[in-house]
Tab-separated table of C-alpha atoms in Angstrom:
chain	number	residue	atom	x	y	z
U	1	MET	CA	94.030	153.745	164.442
U	2	THR	CA	96.261	152.108	161.833
U	3	SER	CA	97.488	155.127	159.886
U	4	PHE	CA	97.411	158.897	159.825
U	5	GLU	CA	98.132	161.814	157.541
U	6	LEU	CA	99.634	165.171	158.438
U	7	THR	CA	96.414	167.023	157.834
U	8	PRO	CA	95.989	170.501	159.379
U	9	ASP	CA	93.739	168.909	161.996
U	10	PHE	CA	96.368	166.314	162.911
U	11	VAL	CA	99.068	168.989	163.114
U	12	GLU	CA	96.856	170.923	165.536
U	13	LYS	CA	96.409	167.802	167.660
U	14	VAL	CA	100.164	167.297	167.969
U	15	LYS	CA	100.682	170.974	168.754
U	16	GLN	CA	98.014	170.709	171.471
U	17	ILE	CA	99.831	167.733	172.979
U	18	ALA	CA	102.987	169.850	173.199
U	19	LEU	CA	101.066	172.712	174.808
U	20	GLU	CA	99.506	170.387	177.364
U	21	ALA	CA	102.925	168.949	178.184
U	22	GLY	CA	104.099	172.517	178.660
U	23	ASP	CA	101.280	173.125	181.115
U	24	LYS	CA	102.424	170.135	183.162
U	25	ILE	CA	105.966	171.483	183.170
U	26	MET	CA	104.827	174.944	184.251
U	27	ALA	CA	102.828	173.465	187.129
U	28	ILE	CA	106.159	172.281	188.540
U	29	TYR	CA	108.301	175.187	187.320
U	30	GLY	CA	107.067	177.574	189.986
U	31	GLN	CA	107.535	175.078	192.791
U	32	ASP	CA	110.507	173.539	194.548
U	33	PHE	CA	111.207	170.525	192.382
U	34	SER	CA	113.319	167.441	192.866
U	35	ILE	CA	116.412	166.855	190.747
U	36	TYR	CA	117.687	163.368	190.085
U	37	ASP	CA	120.784	162.063	188.310
U	38	LYS	CA	120.376	160.279	184.995
U	39	SER	CA	122.940	157.783	183.780
U	40	ASP	CA	124.711	160.565	181.857
U	41	SER	CA	124.742	162.738	185.010
U	42	SER	CA	122.517	165.426	183.483
U	43	PRO	CA	119.685	166.669	185.694
U	44	LEU	CA	116.264	165.093	185.440
U	45	THR	CA	113.297	166.819	186.969
U	46	GLU	CA	109.827	165.737	187.832
U	47	ALA	CA	108.702	167.906	184.928
U	48	ASP	CA	110.615	165.710	182.451
U	49	LEU	CA	108.644	162.668	183.483
U	50	ALA	CA	105.274	164.407	183.661
U	51	ALA	CA	105.708	165.767	180.128
U	52	HIS	CA	107.104	162.465	178.833
U	53	HIS	CA	104.160	160.395	180.027
U	54	HIS	CA	101.625	162.874	178.681
U	55	ILE	CA	103.249	163.050	175.245
U	56	VAL	CA	103.728	159.298	174.893
U	57	ASP	CA	100.194	158.489	176.019
U	58	SER	CA	98.673	161.166	173.793
U	59	LEU	CA	100.674	160.320	170.670
U	60	THR	CA	99.919	156.627	171.139
U	61	ALA	CA	96.216	157.466	171.160
U	62	ILE	CA	96.316	159.191	167.760
U	63	SER	CA	99.173	157.482	165.914
U	64	PRO	CA	100.413	153.910	165.420
U	65	LEU	CA	104.075	154.921	165.150
U	66	PRO	CA	106.814	154.007	167.622
U	67	ILE	CA	108.106	156.745	169.896
U	68	LEU	CA	111.667	157.481	170.939
U	69	SER	CA	111.798	159.891	173.869
U	70	GLU	CA	114.773	161.003	175.921
U	71	GLU	CA	113.082	159.275	178.827
U	72	SER	CA	112.763	155.981	176.875
U	73	ALA	CA	116.236	155.966	175.371
U	74	HIS	CA	116.769	152.351	176.440
U	75	ILE	CA	115.089	151.070	173.261
U	76	PRO	CA	117.862	148.994	171.609
U	77	TRP	CA	119.334	149.695	168.188
U	78	SER	CA	118.182	146.254	167.011
U	79	VAL	CA	114.623	147.569	167.375
U	80	ARG	CA	115.178	151.182	166.332
U	81	LYS	CA	116.959	150.334	163.094
U	82	THR	CA	113.747	148.781	161.753
U	83	TRP	CA	111.866	152.073	162.144
U	84	VAL	CA	111.113	153.905	158.922
U	85	ARG	CA	108.727	156.412	160.469
U	86	TYR	CA	108.632	157.328	164.150
U	87	TRP	CA	108.130	160.109	166.684
U	88	LEU	CA	111.222	161.649	168.252
U	89	VAL	CA	110.483	163.455	171.517
U	90	ASP	CA	112.334	165.532	174.068
U	91	PRO	CA	109.751	166.250	176.773
U	92	LEU	CA	111.941	168.937	178.363
U	93	ASP	CA	114.892	170.250	176.391
U	94	GLY	CA	117.103	172.697	178.230
U	95	THR	CA	116.898	171.089	181.652
U	96	LYS	CA	119.752	173.295	182.888
U	97	GLU	CA	117.795	176.359	181.759
U	98	PHE	CA	114.739	175.010	183.577
U	99	ILE	CA	116.716	174.622	186.788
U	100	LYS	CA	118.182	178.117	186.361
U	101	LYS	CA	114.606	179.339	185.812
U	102	ASN	CA	115.520	181.521	182.827
U	103	GLY	CA	112.606	180.290	180.694
U	104	GLU	CA	114.703	179.014	177.788
U	105	PHE	CA	113.449	175.430	177.723
U	106	THR	CA	111.182	173.630	175.295
U	107	VAL	CA	108.923	170.684	174.592
U	108	ASN	CA	109.994	169.024	171.323
U	109	ILE	CA	107.971	166.618	169.162
U	110	ALA	CA	109.298	165.577	165.748
U	111	LEU	CA	108.190	163.174	163.042
U	112	ILE	CA	111.159	161.378	161.472
U	113	GLU	CA	110.707	159.670	158.106
U	114	TYR	CA	113.519	157.720	156.435
U	115	GLY	CA	116.073	159.491	158.609
U	116	GLU	CA	114.781	162.997	157.882
U	117	PRO	CA	112.704	165.265	160.146
U	118	THR	CA	109.565	166.188	158.219
U	119	PHE	CA	107.387	167.785	160.903
U	120	GLY	CA	108.157	169.367	164.237
U	121	VAL	CA	106.604	171.278	167.114
U	122	VAL	CA	108.775	173.278	169.511
U	123	HIS	CA	106.889	174.783	172.442
U	124	ALA	CA	108.495	177.137	174.964
U	125	PRO	CA	105.913	177.241	177.764
U	126	ALA	CA	107.614	179.818	179.983
U	127	ILE	CA	107.576	182.422	177.210
U	128	ASN	CA	104.310	181.140	175.700
U	129	LYS	CA	105.745	180.726	172.216
U	130	THR	CA	105.385	177.805	169.831
U	131	TYR	CA	107.099	176.968	166.553
U	132	VAL	CA	105.593	174.562	164.036
U	133	GLY	CA	107.243	173.392	160.835
U	134	GLN	CA	106.183	170.982	158.111
U	135	VAL	CA	108.722	170.394	155.364
U	136	ASP	CA	107.462	171.407	151.903
U	137	VAL	CA	104.529	173.182	153.562
U	138	GLY	CA	106.054	175.947	155.682
U	139	ALA	CA	106.713	177.102	159.217
U	140	TYR	CA	105.153	179.518	161.648
U	141	SER	CA	105.463	180.809	165.183
U	142	GLU	CA	102.481	181.272	167.454
U	143	GLU	CA	102.024	183.564	170.442
U	144	SER	CA	98.724	184.127	172.254
U	145	GLY	CA	96.881	182.314	169.478
U	146	ILE	CA	98.332	184.497	166.710
U	147	LYS	CA	100.208	182.616	163.996
U	148	THR	CA	102.999	184.316	162.056
U	149	ALA	CA	104.706	182.700	159.071
U	150	ILE	CA	108.470	182.506	159.541
U	151	LYS	CA	111.302	182.270	157.043
U	152	ALA	CA	115.052	181.991	157.422
U	153	ASN	CA	116.964	185.175	156.650
U	154	THR	CA	119.444	185.749	153.838
U	155	HIS	CA	122.816	187.106	154.879
U	156	LYS	CA	123.789	190.030	152.675
U	157	THR	CA	127.394	190.869	151.857
U	158	GLY	CA	128.775	193.336	154.396
U	159	GLU	CA	126.008	192.680	156.915
U	160	LYS	CA	127.030	191.798	160.484
U	161	TRP	CA	126.691	188.080	161.109
U	162	LYS	CA	124.379	187.096	163.938
U	163	ILE	CA	125.582	183.773	165.314
U	164	VAL	CA	123.591	181.734	167.819
U	165	GLY	CA	125.526	180.121	170.648
U	166	SER	CA	124.639	177.990	173.624
U	167	ARG	CA	124.018	179.625	176.981
U	168	SER	CA	125.088	176.548	178.946
U	169	HIS	CA	127.680	174.984	176.629
U	170	GLN	CA	130.525	177.059	175.206
U	171	SER	CA	133.502	175.783	173.223
U	172	THR	CA	136.751	177.400	172.155
U	173	GLU	CA	136.251	175.740	168.765
U	174	ILE	CA	133.473	178.179	167.925
U	175	ASN	CA	136.070	180.956	167.737
U	176	LYS	CA	137.674	179.203	164.785
U	177	ILE	CA	134.380	179.359	162.944
U	178	LEU	CA	133.728	182.985	163.853
U	179	ASP	CA	137.231	183.988	162.736
U	180	SER	CA	136.637	182.445	159.314
U	181	LEU	CA	133.613	184.676	158.611
U	182	ASP	CA	133.935	187.769	156.455
U	183	GLY	CA	133.026	190.925	158.352
U	184	GLU	CA	131.799	191.556	161.875
U	185	ASN	CA	129.849	189.034	163.891
U	186	GLU	CA	127.700	189.080	166.992
U	187	LEU	CA	127.163	186.063	169.240
U	188	VAL	CA	123.612	185.647	170.525
U	189	ALA	CA	123.312	183.321	173.536
U	190	MET	CA	120.249	181.100	173.826
U	191	GLY	CA	119.318	177.821	175.505
U	192	SER	CA	117.635	174.632	174.255
U	193	SER	CA	116.247	174.007	170.772
U	194	LEU	CA	115.257	177.679	170.562
U	195	LYS	CA	118.709	178.212	169.023
U	196	LEU	CA	117.655	176.500	165.800
U	197	CYS	CA	114.383	178.417	165.845
U	198	LEU	CA	116.245	181.747	165.891
U	199	VAL	CA	117.733	180.872	162.513
U	200	ALA	CA	114.377	179.582	161.287
U	201	ASN	CA	112.572	182.829	162.060
U	202	GLY	CA	115.281	185.088	160.665
U	203	GLU	CA	116.626	186.454	163.957
U	204	ALA	CA	120.044	184.900	163.351
U	205	HIS	CA	122.045	183.814	160.315
U	206	MET	CA	123.811	180.783	161.703
U	207	TYR	CA	124.049	178.306	164.560
U	208	PRO	CA	127.219	176.193	164.629
U	209	ARG	CA	126.942	173.430	167.213
U	210	VAL	CA	130.331	172.221	168.388
U	211	GLY	CA	129.150	170.624	171.620
U	212	PRO	CA	127.335	167.387	172.440
U	213	THR	CA	123.682	166.929	171.524
U	214	SER	CA	121.379	163.956	171.152
U	215	GLU	CA	118.940	163.384	168.312
U	216	TRP	CA	115.894	164.251	170.439
U	217	ASP	CA	117.487	167.625	171.242
U	218	THR	CA	117.346	168.709	167.600
U	219	GLY	CA	114.702	166.754	165.659
U	220	ALA	CA	111.695	169.062	166.130
U	221	ALA	CA	113.548	172.359	165.669
U	222	HIS	CA	115.430	170.824	162.736
U	223	ALA	CA	112.078	170.270	161.013
U	224	VAL	CA	111.067	173.869	161.760
U	225	ALA	CA	114.360	175.166	160.365
U	226	ILE	CA	114.106	173.154	157.149
U	227	ALA	CA	110.453	174.122	156.684
U	228	ALA	CA	111.495	177.783	157.066
U	229	GLY	CA	114.172	177.487	154.385
U	230	ALA	CA	117.318	176.979	156.487
U	231	LYS	CA	119.851	174.155	156.102
U	232	VAL	CA	121.027	171.777	158.826
U	233	THR	CA	124.241	170.020	157.858
U	234	VAL	CA	127.062	168.035	159.409
U	235	LEU	CA	129.842	170.416	160.456
U	236	ASP	CA	133.478	169.831	159.526
U	237	LEU	CA	135.606	172.192	161.615
U	238	ASN	CA	138.288	172.148	158.911
U	239	ASN	CA	135.758	173.235	156.290
U	240	PRO	CA	132.845	174.746	158.254
U	241	PHE	CA	131.055	176.285	155.276
U	242	ASP	CA	131.284	173.381	152.871
U	243	LYS	CA	128.450	173.806	150.367
U	244	ASP	CA	128.415	170.041	149.815
U	245	ALA	CA	128.122	169.126	153.508
U	246	SER	CA	125.830	166.204	154.258
U	247	PRO	CA	122.452	166.877	155.876
U	248	LEU	CA	122.082	165.923	159.518
U	249	ARG	CA	120.193	162.622	159.674
U	250	TYR	CA	118.512	160.518	162.348
U	251	ASN	CA	118.383	156.895	163.452
U	252	GLN	CA	121.290	155.856	161.271
U	253	LYS	CA	123.461	154.251	163.954
U	254	ASP	CA	123.459	152.678	167.396
U	255	SER	CA	124.391	155.920	169.150
U	256	VAL	CA	121.780	158.680	169.408
U	257	LEU	CA	124.479	161.355	169.665
U	258	ASN	CA	124.610	163.918	166.861
U	259	PRO	CA	127.812	164.926	165.121
U	260	TYR	CA	128.715	168.608	165.181
U	261	PHE	CA	126.287	170.446	162.912
U	262	LEU	CA	125.583	173.809	161.344
U	263	VAL	CA	122.203	175.529	160.953
U	264	SER	CA	122.536	178.178	158.281
U	265	CYS	CA	120.642	180.503	155.977
U	266	SER	CA	121.472	181.439	152.407
U	267	HIS	CA	124.217	183.961	151.660
U	268	GLU	CA	124.395	186.542	148.920
């Protein structure tokens, strides 16, 4: 095919691809699996590659767009910088959580257009939960075939802040952000891109990320968060709640590493 539109039918096809990739991951999850070293020394499992190949083959069959996956990160900047519209994929986000077998890992598929995530699917196969977001259309979660519309919460004055943090990556810098909040706060630990989804579905008010991430780690859940009414902005530790902070963008430079960022809801 030469083109496509994000029709409801097409959205369902992409979601199904994510679910099928999740099935391939779960087939390995319950077994003894091999762990290899990637160039950045993070663990790579057989499940990564099984999901990667399924997603790339399936997306290629229904869409003409280029694909950037964590497992095809060798594509040079000279090529990537010409992309206006492309798929951004993390076939298994939360590899450490996968190895720990705590269930907090996801399959992430995002559509990036002009540097902005406009559509994303986040599927957590171990807990059988899926998040889908389409900017300017809306977002929903799905469990056991039941779809529920989701919307980012509004923090009310005097309400305890619920702050999402990483289960595998903690930083002393987050304390500076927590100390600058008015009132009490509670840190909720979570792995993978599910952290952004907690803000998207109203279970948390904020997710400050002050550790390393790559663009494929965030693209899909970023789309879900925006579609649900949250903001995802570049985080300045000296001014963490800057109302004029720039939105987090994609494919703007040679490196695929994200700056620190903040996922936040509105505040009364």
